[in-house]
Short mmCIF file of C-alpha atoms in Angstrom, two decimals:
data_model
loop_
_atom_site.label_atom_id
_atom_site.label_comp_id
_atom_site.label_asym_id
_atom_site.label_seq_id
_atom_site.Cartn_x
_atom_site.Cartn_y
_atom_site.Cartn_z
CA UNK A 1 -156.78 3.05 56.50
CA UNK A 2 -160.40 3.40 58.24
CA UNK A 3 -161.97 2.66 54.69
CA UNK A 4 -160.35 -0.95 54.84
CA UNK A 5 -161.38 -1.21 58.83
CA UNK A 6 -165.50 0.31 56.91
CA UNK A 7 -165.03 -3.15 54.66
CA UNK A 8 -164.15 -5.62 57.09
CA UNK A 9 -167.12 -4.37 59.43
CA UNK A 10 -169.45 -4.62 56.20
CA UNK A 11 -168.44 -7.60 54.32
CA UNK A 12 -168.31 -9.63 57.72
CA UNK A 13 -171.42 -8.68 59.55
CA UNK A 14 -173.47 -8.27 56.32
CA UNK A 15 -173.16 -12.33 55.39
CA UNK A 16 -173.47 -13.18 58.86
CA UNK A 17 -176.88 -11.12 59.21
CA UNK A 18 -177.93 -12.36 55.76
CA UNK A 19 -177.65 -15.44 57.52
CA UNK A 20 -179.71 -14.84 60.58
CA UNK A 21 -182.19 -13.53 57.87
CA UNK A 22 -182.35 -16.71 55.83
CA UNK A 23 -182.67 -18.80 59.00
CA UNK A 24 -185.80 -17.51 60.43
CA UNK A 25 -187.73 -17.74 56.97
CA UNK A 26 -187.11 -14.27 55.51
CA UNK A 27 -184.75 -12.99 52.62
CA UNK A 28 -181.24 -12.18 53.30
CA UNK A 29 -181.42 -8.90 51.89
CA UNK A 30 -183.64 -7.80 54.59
CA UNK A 31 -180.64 -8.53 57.65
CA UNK A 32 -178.28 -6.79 55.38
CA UNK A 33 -180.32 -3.60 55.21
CA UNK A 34 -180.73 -3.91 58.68
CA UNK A 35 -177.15 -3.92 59.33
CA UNK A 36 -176.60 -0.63 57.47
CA UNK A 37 -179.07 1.06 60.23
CA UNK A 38 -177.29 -0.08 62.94
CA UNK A 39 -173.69 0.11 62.04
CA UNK A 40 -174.21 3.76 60.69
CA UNK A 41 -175.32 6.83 62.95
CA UNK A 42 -178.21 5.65 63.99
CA UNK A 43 -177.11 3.30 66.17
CA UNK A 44 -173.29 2.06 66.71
CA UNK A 45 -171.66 4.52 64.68
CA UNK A 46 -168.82 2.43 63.52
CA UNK A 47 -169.63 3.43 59.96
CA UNK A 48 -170.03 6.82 58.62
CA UNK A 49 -171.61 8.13 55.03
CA UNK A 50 -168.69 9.51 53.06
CA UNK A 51 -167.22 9.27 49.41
CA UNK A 52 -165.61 5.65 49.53
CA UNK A 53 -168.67 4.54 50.60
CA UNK A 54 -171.29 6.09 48.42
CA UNK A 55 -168.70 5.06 45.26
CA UNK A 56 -168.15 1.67 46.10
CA UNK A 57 -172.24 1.54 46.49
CA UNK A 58 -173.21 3.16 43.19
CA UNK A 59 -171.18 0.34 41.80
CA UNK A 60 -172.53 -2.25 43.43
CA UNK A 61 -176.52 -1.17 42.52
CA UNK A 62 -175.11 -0.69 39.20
CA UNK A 63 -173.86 -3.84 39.07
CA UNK A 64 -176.62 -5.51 40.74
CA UNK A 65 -179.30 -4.27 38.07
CA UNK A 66 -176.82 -5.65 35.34
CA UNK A 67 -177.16 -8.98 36.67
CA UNK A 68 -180.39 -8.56 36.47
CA UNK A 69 -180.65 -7.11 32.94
CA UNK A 70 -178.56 -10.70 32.14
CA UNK A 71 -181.21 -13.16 33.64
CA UNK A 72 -184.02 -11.23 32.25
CA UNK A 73 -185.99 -13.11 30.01
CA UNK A 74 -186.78 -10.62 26.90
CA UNK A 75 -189.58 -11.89 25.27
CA UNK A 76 -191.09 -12.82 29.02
CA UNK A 77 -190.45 -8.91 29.09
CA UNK A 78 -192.27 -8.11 25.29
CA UNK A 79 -194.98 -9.86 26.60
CA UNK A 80 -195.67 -8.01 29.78
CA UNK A 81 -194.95 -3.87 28.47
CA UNK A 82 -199.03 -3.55 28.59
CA UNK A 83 -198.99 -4.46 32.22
CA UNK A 84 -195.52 -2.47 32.98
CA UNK A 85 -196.84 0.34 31.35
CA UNK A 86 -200.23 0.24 33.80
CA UNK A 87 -198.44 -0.58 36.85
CA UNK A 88 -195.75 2.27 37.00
CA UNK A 89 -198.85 4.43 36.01
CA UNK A 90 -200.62 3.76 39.04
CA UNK A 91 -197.87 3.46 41.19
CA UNK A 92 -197.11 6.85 40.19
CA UNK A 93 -200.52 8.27 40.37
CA UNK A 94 -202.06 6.92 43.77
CA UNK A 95 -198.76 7.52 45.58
CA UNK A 96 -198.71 10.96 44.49
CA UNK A 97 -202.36 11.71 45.84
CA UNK A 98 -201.54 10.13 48.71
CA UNK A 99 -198.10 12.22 49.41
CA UNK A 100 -199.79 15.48 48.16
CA UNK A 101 -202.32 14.89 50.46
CA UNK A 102 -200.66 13.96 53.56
CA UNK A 103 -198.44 17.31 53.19
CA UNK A 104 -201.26 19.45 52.94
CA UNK A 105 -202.92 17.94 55.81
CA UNK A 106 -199.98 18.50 58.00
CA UNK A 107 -199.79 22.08 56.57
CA UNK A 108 -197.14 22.33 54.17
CA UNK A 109 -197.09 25.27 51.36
CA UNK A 110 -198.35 24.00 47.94
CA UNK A 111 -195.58 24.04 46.43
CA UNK A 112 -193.67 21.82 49.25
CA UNK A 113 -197.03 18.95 49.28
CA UNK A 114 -196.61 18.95 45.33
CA UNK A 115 -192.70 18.13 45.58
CA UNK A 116 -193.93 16.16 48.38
CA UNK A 117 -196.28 14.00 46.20
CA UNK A 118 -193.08 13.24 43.53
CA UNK A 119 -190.92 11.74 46.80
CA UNK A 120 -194.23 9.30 46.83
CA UNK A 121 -194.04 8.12 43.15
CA UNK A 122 -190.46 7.31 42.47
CA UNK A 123 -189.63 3.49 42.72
CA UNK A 124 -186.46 1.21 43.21
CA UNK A 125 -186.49 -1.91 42.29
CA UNK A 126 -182.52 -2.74 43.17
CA UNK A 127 -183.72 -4.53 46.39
CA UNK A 128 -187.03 -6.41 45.22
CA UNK A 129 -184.27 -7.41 42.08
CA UNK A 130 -182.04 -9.13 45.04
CA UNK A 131 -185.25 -10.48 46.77
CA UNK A 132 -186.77 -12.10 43.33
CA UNK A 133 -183.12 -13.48 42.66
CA UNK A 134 -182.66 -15.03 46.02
CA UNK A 135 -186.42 -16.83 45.33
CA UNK A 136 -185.79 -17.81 41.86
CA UNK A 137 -188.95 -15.58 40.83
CA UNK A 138 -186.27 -13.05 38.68
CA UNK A 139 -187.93 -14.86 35.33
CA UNK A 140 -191.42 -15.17 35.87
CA UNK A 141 -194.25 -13.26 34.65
CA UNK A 142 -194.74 -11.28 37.93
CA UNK A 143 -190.83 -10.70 37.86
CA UNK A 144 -190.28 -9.53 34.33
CA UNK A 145 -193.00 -7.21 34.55
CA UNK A 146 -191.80 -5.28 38.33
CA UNK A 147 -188.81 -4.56 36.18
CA UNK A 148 -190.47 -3.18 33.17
CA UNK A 149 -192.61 -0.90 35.32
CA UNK A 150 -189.40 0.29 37.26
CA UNK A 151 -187.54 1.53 34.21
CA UNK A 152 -191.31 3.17 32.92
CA UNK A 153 -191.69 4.75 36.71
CA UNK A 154 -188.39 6.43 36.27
CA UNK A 155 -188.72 8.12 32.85
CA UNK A 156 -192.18 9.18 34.03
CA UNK A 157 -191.39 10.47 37.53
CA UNK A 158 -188.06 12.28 36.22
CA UNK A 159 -190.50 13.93 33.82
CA UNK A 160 -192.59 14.90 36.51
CA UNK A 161 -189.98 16.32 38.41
CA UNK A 162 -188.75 18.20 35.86
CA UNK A 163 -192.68 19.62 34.95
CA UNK A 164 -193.06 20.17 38.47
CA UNK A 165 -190.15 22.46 39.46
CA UNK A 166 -190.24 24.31 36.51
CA UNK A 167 -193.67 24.96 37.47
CA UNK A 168 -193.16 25.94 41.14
CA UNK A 169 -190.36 28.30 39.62
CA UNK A 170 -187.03 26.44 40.82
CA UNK A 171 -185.88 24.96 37.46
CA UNK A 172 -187.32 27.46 34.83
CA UNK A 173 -184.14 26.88 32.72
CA UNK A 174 -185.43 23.05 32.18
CA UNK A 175 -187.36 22.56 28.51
CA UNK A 176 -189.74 20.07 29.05
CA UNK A 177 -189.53 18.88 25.29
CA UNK A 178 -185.31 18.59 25.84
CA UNK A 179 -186.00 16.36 28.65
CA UNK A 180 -188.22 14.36 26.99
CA UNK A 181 -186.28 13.80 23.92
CA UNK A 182 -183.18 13.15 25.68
CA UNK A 183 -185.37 10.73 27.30
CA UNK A 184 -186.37 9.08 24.08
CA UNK A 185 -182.42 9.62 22.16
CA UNK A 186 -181.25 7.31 25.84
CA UNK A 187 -183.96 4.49 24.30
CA UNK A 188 -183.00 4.79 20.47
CA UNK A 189 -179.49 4.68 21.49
CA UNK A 190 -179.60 1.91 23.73
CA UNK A 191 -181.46 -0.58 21.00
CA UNK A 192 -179.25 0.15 18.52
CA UNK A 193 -175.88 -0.14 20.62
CA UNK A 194 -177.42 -3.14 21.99
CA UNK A 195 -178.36 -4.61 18.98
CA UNK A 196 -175.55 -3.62 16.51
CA UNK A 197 -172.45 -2.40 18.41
CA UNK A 198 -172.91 -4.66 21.75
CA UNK A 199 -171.86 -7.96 20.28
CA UNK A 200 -169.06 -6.45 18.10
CA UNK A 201 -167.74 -4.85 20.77
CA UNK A 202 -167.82 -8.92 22.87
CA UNK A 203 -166.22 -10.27 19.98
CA UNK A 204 -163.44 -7.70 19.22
CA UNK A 205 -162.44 -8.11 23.17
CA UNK A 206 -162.67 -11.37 24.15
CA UNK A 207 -159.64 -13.37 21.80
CA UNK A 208 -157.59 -10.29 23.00
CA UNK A 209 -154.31 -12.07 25.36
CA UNK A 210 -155.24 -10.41 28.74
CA UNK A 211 -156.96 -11.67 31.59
CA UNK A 212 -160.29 -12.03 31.81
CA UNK A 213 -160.67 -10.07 28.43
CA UNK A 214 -164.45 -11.25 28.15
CA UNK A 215 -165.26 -9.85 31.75
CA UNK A 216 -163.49 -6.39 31.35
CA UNK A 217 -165.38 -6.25 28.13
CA UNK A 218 -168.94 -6.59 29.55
CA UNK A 219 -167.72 -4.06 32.66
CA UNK A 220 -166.93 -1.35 30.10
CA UNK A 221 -170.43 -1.50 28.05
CA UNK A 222 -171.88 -1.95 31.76
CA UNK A 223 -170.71 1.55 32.93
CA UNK A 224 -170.23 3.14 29.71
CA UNK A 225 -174.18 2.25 29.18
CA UNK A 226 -174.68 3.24 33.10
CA UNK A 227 -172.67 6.91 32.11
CA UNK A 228 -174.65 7.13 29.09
CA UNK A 229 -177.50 6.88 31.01
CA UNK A 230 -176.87 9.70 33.67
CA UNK A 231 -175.15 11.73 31.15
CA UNK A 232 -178.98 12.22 29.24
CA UNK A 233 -180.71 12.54 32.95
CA UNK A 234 -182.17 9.17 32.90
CA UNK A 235 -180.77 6.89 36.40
CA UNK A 236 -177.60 4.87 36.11
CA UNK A 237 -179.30 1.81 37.27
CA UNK A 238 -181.66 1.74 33.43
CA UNK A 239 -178.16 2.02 31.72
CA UNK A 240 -177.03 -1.49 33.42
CA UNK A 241 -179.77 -2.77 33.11
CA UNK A 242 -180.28 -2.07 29.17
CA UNK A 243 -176.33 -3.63 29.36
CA UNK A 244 -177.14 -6.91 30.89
CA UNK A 245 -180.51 -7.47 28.14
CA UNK A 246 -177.95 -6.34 25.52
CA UNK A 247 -175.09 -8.60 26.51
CA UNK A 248 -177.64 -11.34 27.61
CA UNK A 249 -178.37 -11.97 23.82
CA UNK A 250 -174.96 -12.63 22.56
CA UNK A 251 -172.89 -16.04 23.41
CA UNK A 252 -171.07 -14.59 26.59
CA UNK A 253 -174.20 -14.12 28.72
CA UNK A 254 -173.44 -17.51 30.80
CA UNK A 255 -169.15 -16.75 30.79
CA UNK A 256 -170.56 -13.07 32.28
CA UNK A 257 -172.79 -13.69 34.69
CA UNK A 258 -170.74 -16.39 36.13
CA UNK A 259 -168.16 -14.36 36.59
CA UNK A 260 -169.60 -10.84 38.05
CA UNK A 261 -171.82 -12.50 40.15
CA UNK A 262 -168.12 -13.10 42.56
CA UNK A 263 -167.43 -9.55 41.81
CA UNK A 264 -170.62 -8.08 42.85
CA UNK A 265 -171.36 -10.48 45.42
CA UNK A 266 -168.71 -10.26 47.51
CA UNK A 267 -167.49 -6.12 47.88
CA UNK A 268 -169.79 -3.85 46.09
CA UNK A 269 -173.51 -5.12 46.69
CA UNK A 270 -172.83 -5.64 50.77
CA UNK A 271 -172.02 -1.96 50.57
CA UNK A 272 -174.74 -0.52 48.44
CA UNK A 273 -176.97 -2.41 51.06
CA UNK A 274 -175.52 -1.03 53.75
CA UNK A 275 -175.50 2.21 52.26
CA UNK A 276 -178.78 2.79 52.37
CA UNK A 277 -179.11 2.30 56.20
CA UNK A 278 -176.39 4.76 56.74
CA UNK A 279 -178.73 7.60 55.43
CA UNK A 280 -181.02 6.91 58.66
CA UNK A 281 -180.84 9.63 61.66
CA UNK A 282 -183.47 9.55 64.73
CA UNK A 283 -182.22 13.11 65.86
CA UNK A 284 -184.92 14.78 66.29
CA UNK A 285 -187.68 12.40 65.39
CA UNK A 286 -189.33 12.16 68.98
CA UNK A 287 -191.49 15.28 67.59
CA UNK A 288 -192.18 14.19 64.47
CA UNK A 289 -193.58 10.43 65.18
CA UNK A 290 -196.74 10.36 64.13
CA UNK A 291 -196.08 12.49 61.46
CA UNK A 292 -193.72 9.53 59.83
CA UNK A 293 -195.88 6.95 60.78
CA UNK A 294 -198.37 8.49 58.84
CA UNK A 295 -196.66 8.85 55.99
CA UNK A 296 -194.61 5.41 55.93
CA UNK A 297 -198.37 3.52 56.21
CA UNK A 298 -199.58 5.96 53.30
CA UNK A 299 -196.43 5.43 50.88
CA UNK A 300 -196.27 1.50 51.42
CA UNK A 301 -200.12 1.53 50.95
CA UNK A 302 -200.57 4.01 47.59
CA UNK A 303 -197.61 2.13 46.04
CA UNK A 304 -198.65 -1.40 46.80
CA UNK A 305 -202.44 -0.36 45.41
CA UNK A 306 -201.25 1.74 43.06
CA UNK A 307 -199.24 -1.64 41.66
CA UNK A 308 -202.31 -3.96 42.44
CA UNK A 309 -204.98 -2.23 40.21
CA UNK A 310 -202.27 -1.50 37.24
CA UNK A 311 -201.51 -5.27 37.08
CA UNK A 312 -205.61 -6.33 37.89
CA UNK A 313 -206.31 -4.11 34.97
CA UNK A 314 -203.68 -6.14 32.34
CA UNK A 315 -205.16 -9.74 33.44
CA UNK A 316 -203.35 -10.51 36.40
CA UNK A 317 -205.19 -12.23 39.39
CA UNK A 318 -205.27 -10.74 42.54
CA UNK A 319 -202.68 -12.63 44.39
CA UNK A 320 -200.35 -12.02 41.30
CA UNK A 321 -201.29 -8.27 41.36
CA UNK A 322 -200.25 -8.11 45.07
CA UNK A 323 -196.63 -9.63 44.23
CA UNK A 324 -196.18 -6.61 41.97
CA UNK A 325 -197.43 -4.06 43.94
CA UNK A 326 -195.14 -5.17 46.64
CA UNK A 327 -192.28 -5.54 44.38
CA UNK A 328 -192.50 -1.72 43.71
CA UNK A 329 -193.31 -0.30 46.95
CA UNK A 330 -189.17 -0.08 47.76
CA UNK A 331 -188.25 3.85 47.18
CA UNK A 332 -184.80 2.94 47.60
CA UNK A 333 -181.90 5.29 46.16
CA UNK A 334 -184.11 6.76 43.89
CA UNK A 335 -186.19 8.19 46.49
CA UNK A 336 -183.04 9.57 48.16
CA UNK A 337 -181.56 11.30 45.17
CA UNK A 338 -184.99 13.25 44.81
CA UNK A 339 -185.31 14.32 48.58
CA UNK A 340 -181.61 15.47 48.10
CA UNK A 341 -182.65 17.63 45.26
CA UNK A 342 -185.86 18.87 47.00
CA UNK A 343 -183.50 19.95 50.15
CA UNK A 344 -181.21 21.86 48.17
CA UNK A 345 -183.87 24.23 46.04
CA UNK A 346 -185.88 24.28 49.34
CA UNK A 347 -188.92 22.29 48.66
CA UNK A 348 -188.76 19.92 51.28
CA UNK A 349 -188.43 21.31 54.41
CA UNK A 350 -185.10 20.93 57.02
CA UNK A 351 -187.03 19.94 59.73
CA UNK A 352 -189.01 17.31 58.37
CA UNK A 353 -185.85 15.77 55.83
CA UNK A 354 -185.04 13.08 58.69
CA UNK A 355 -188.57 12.12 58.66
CA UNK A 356 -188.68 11.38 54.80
CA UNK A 357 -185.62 9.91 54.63
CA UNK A 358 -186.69 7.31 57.65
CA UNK A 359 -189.72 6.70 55.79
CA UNK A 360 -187.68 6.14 52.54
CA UNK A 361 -185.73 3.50 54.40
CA UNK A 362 -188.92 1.69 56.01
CA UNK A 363 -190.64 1.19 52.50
CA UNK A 364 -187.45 -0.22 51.47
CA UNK A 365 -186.99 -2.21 54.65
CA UNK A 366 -190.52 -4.08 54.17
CA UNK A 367 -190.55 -4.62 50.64
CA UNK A 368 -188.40 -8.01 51.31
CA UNK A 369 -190.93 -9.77 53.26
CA UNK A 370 -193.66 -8.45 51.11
CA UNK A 371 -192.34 -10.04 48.28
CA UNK A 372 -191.73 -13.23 50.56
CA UNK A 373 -195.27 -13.22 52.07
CA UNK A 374 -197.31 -12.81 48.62
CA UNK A 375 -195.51 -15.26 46.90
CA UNK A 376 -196.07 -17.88 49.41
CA UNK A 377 -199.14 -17.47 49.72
CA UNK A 378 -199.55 -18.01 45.76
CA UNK A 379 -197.62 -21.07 46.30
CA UNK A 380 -199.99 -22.69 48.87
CA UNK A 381 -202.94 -21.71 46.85
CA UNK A 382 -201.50 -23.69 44.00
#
């Protein structure tokens, strides 16, 4: 029965903190996150990482990204793939220098600053979604385009892993071209089940006599898209989020997002938020302080930048270029799943795994008031 005594704790203190959030002028995202850290090890210790928890979350970012893919605005999107494109470029490029470079400088092997340097590039935009929904700013320009370069960032940065450890001699079984046409059978796939199969699928299920017929419907292409997704090595979160654009251009897209949004809402997005502050440990970080500090100012820094001149380059201004390069400094789960990997073929180091995973939480942490800040700012210069 703990797991039930884990969702009281979460879904109680994660509203009230969103709260507290809200109140003194920042996102309510940002108190939820916080209430991960100090419920979990780190702090209290009421909550503990285990396999209800990390299930429950993976449906709750899923879910959260399929909203998302519902309120996007597609030809909003068309319109912006030149400055996607550029943006998860350099925010893959400038954070990798600046991750490579750090490691070396604090004396890590090549091989170890290289898979260093791909921790740095990977981006996760479930958090600036929540942030840009909260705001209203889901549909604009600045918006639409954050989320094209997050689904670009991943293809390229699983790429790059893949290149890189088959390199440094940990994944020589992995064909380069394989990955990359699984990458581009995920995309032809997609289109044509969103375009074709998608809306047959919404009208076969919804006159059936159950309840909520229409719902269950867009739940199944949701995670089958989401499985689909992770099945061909791409993240989970794309597959929603190709789900919600595909279900978003049929006649249910108002009937669905009215009713997921209760779903989502109320279990599984409190614990994916939480989630991620579980993953936070200071054991042993009183020797490694600088070290992290170092590399938290360098990661928030390269990706911001790395954002700015991508979007500067495709016509935006400079506060709009700001907005996105906040909106993808966030390294979220993403992050996390790569560190995980590095740890188990041994290219990041033990000792230093707290460290990255701190600084993968503090990127995430100040993305919300970012976001907040930059857009303000825009405002009053209106």
């Amino acid at each position: 029965m703990e797991f039930i005594l884990y969702l009281v704790l979460i879904l109680f203190f994660t509203k009230v903190a969103g709260d507290l959030s809200v109140r003194i002028g920042q996102p309510a995202v940002l108190g939820k996150l916080i209430v991960g850290i100090l419920l979990g090890p780190a702090v209290l210790g009421w909550i503990e990482q285990g396999s209800f928890i990390n299930e429950l979350s993976e449906i709750g970012v899923l879910l959260l990204m399929f909203i998302a893919g519902l309120e996007t605005d597609l030809e909003q999107l068309r319109k912006n793939w030149k400055s996607a494109f550029a943006v998860a470029v350099g925010g893959i490029i400038l954070p990798f220098i600046g991750g490579y470079s750090a490691a070396v400088a604090f004396g890590f092997s090549q091989n170890h600053a290289l898979f260093f340097g791909i921790i740095f590039c990977a981006t996760s935009v479930s958090i600036s979604v929540q942030v840009l929904k909260e705001m209203n700013k889901l549909n604009t320009r600045e918006g639409t385009t954050i989320l094209g370069a997050a689904v670009i960032d991943d293809v390229l940065v699983v790429i790059l892993l893949a290149v890189m450890m088959s390199v440094i001699g940990t994944g020589n079984d992995i064909s380069i071209g394989l990955l990359i046409g699984k990458k581009l059978l995920f995309f032809f796939v997609i289109i044509v089940a969103g375009w074709f199969v998608v809306p047959k699928i919404m009208k076969w299920m919804a006159p059936l006599k159950v309840t909520e017929a229409v719902i269950s419907a867009a739940l199944v292409i949701c995670f089958g898209f989401a499985y689909f997704a992770e099945w061909l090595q791409m993240a989970g979160i794309i597959g929603a989020f190709a789900a919600g654009i595909a279900i978003s251009q049929t006649g249910y897209k108002h009937t669905v997002e009215q009713k997921v949004e209760p779903i989502a809402y109320s279990i599984f997005v409190p614990v994916f938020f939480v989630s991620i502050g579980l993953n936070v440990s200071f054991e042993g970080i009183g020797e490694q302080w600088g070290f992290l500090i170092i590399i938290t100012i360098i990661a928030c820094i390269t990706k911001l930048f790395g954002g700015w001149i991508g979007a500067r380059m495709t016509g935006f201004n400079s506060r709009s270029s700001l907005i996105i390069g906040s909106g993808m400094v966030s390294r979220g789960e993403v992050a996390l799943i790569i560190g995980a990997t590095g740890l188990q073929a041994g290219l990041v180091l033990p000792q230093y795994f707290t460290s990255v995973v701190i600084m993968i939480i503090a990127t995430t942490l100040v993305t919300p008031p970012l976001l907040k800040l930059f857009f303000r700012e825009k405002e009053v210069q209106r």
